[in-house]
XYZ file of C-alpha atoms in Angstrom:
233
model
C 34.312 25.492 -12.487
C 30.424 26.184 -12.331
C 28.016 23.389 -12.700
C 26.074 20.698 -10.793
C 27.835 18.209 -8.789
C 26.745 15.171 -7.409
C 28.827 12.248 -5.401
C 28.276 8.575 -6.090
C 29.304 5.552 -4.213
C 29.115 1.638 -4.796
C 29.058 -0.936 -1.676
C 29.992 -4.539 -2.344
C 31.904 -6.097 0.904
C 31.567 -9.120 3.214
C 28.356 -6.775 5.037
C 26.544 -6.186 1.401
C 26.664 -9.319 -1.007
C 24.941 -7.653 -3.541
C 26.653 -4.382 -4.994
C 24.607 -1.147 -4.850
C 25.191 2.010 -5.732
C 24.474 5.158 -3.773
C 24.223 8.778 -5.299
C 24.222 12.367 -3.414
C 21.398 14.850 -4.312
C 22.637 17.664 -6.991
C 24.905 20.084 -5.757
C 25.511 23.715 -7.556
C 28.376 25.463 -7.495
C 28.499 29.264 -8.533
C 31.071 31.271 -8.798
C 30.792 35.136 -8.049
C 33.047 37.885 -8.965
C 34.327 38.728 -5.335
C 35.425 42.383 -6.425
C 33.288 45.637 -5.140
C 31.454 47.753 -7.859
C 32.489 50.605 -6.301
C 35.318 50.921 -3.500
C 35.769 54.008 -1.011
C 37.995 56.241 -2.052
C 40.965 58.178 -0.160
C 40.516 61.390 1.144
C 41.345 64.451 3.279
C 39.268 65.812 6.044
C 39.465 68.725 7.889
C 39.009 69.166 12.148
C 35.485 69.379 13.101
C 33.769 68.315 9.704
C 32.636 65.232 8.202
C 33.199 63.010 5.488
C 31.119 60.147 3.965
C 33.042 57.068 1.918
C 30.669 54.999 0.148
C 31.280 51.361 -1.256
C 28.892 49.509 -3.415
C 28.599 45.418 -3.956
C 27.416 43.090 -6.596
C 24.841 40.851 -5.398
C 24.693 37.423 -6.433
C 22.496 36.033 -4.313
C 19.148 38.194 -5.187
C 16.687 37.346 -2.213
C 18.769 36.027 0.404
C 19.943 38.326 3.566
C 23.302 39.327 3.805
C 25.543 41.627 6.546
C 27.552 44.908 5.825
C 30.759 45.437 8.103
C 32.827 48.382 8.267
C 36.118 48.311 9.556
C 38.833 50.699 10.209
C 42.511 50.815 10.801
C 44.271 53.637 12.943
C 47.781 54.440 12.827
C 49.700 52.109 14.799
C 47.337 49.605 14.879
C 48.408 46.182 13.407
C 45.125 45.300 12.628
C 41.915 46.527 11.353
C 39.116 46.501 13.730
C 35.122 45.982 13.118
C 32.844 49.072 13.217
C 30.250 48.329 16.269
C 27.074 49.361 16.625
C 25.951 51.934 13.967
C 29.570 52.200 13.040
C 31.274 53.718 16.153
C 34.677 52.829 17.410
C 35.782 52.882 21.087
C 39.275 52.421 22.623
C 39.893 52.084 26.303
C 35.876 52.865 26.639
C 36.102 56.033 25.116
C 34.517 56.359 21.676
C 37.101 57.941 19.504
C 34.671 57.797 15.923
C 30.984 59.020 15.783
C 30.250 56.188 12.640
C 26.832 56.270 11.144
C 26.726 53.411 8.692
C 23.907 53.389 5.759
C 22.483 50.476 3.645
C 19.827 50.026 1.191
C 18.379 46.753 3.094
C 17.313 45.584 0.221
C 17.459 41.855 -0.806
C 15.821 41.851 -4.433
C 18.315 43.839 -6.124
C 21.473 42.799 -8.028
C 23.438 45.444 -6.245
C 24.237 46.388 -2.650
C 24.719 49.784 -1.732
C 26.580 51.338 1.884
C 27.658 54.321 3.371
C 29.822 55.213 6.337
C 29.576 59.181 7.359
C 31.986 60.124 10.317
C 30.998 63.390 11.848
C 33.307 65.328 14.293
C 36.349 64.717 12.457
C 39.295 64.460 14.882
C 43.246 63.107 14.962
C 41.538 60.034 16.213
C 39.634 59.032 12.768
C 42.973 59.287 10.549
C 43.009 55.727 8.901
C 42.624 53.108 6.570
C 38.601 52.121 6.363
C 37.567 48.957 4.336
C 33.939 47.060 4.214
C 32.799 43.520 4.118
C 29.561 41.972 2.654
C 28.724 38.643 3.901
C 26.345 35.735 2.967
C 26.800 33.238 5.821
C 30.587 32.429 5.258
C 31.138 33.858 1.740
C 32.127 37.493 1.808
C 33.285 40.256 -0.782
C 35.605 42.551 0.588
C 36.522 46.508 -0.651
C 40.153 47.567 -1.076
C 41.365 49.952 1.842
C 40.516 53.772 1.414
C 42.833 55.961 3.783
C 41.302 59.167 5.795
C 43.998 61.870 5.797
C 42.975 64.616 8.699
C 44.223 67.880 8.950
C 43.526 69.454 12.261
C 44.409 72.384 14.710
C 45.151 69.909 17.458
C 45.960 72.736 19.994
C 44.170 76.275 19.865
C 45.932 78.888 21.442
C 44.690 79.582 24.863
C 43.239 82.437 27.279
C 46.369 84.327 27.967
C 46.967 87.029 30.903
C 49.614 89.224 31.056
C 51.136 91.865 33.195
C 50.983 95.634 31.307
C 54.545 95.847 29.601
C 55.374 92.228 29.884
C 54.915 89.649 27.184
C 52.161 87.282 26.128
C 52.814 83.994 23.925
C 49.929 82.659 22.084
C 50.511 79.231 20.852
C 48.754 76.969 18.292
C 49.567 73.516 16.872
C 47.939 71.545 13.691
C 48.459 67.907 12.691
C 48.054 66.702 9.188
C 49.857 65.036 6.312
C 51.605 68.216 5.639
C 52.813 71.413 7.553
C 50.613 74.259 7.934
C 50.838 78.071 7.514
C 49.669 79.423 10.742
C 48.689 83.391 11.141
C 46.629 84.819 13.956
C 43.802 87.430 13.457
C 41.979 90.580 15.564
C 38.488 88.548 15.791
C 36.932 92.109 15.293
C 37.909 93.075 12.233
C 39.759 89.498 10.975
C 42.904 91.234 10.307
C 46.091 89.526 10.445
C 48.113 90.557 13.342
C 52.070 90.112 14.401
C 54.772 87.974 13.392
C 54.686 84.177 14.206
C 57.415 82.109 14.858
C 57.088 78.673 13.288
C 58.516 75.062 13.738
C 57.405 71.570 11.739
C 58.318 68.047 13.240
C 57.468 64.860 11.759
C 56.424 61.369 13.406
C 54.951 58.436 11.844
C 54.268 60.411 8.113
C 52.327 62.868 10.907
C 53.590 66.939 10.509
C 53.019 68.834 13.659
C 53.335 72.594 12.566
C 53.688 75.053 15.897
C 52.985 78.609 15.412
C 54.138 81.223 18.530
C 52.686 84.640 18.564
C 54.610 87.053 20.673
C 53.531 90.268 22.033
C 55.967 92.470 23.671
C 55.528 95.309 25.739
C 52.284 94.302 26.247
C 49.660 97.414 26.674
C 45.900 98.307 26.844
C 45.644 97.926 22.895
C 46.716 94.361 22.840
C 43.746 93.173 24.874
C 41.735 92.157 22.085
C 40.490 88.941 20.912
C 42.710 86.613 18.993
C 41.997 83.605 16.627
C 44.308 81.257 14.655
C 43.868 80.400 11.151
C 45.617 77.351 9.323
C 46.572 77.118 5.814
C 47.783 73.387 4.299
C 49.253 73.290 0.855
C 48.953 70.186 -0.985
């Protein structure tokens, strides 16, 4: 429990005729409430955005320095792995999350205060995301908050076609659930054809493929095309 402790000790042997007694200088024990104020919370991101989790610490040692470590679990890993730098992570040299971590740097409050913002969302940053104060060897640690992304993972491409043959436009999306995919005239954004659609599941992972065909393919088809997405929760 918390109080001062102090050790004592008596000599009296063959080397010291006379006993003494020996006594340790006053020791304090504290004990802190290891559990987060706040703890990042799950979410769902979308390709190409961003998304901020944000975690917040009681601090019981008011003046004294202290470290904040993200780290983050992928799927598949059996691990989770520190945050470097500014809160980056890299995998065969190749940085797969742009991490910008945020404290208050602050040592005079009673509370500690982080953020982690991770801009160009891709597959890559779907994961489990936790962070770590630490005082020397004691630490407080959040629960896990897990990233969901839902992403067009393959755009269709730049298709050419012989006049009366057909063209195939293809587009994929990843996520936690399948998609509705439709593709669009970019000039006036309206929806165009009938697309042929498959889901397939790996890992708690949905891959939804959508297939635009055009047959008989003439001057009026050579437009521009975009795909659009649709997730239902």
């Amino acid at each position: 429990s918390a109080a001062t402790y102090k050790c004592r000790g008596t000599q009296y042997d063959d080397f010291c005729s006379t006993q003494r007694k020996f006594e340790s200088e006053d020791v304090v024990l504290t004990i802190i409430a290891a559990v987060p104020k706040v703890n990042p919370a799950d979410a769902t991101a979308y390709g190409g955005g961003s998304h901020t989790f944000s975690c917040k610490f009681p601090n019981p040692f008011v003046g004294q320095s202290y470290e904040i470590v993200w780290s983050f679990k992928g799927a598949g890993d059996a691990s989770a792995k520190p945050m470097i730098g500014n809160g980056d992570v890299y995998v065969d040299g190749e940085r797969i999350i742009d991490g910008t971590i945020a404290q208050d740097h602050t040592t005079s409050s009673g509370e500690i205060s982080t953020t982690l913002q991770i801009a160009n969302i891709n597959n890559d940053v779907g994961g489990e995301y936790l962070c770590t104060v630490k005082w020397g060897t004691i630490f407080i640690k959040s629960s896990a908050a897990t990233l969901t992304v839902r992403t067009i993972s393959e755009p269709p491409k730049i298709t050419n076609v012989a006049k009366g043959g057909e063209a195939k436009f293809t587009c994929k999306t990843t996520g936690d659930a399948k998609s509705t995919i439709t593709f669009h005239n970019a000039a006036g954004d309206a929806e165009v054809g009938t697309v042929a659609q498959s889901d397939a599941t790996n890992s708690g992972v949905v891959t939804t493929t959508g297939i635009l065909t055009i047959s008989n393919a003439q001057d009026a088809n050579s437009l521009d095309y975009y795909s659009k997405a649709t997730c239902g929760d």
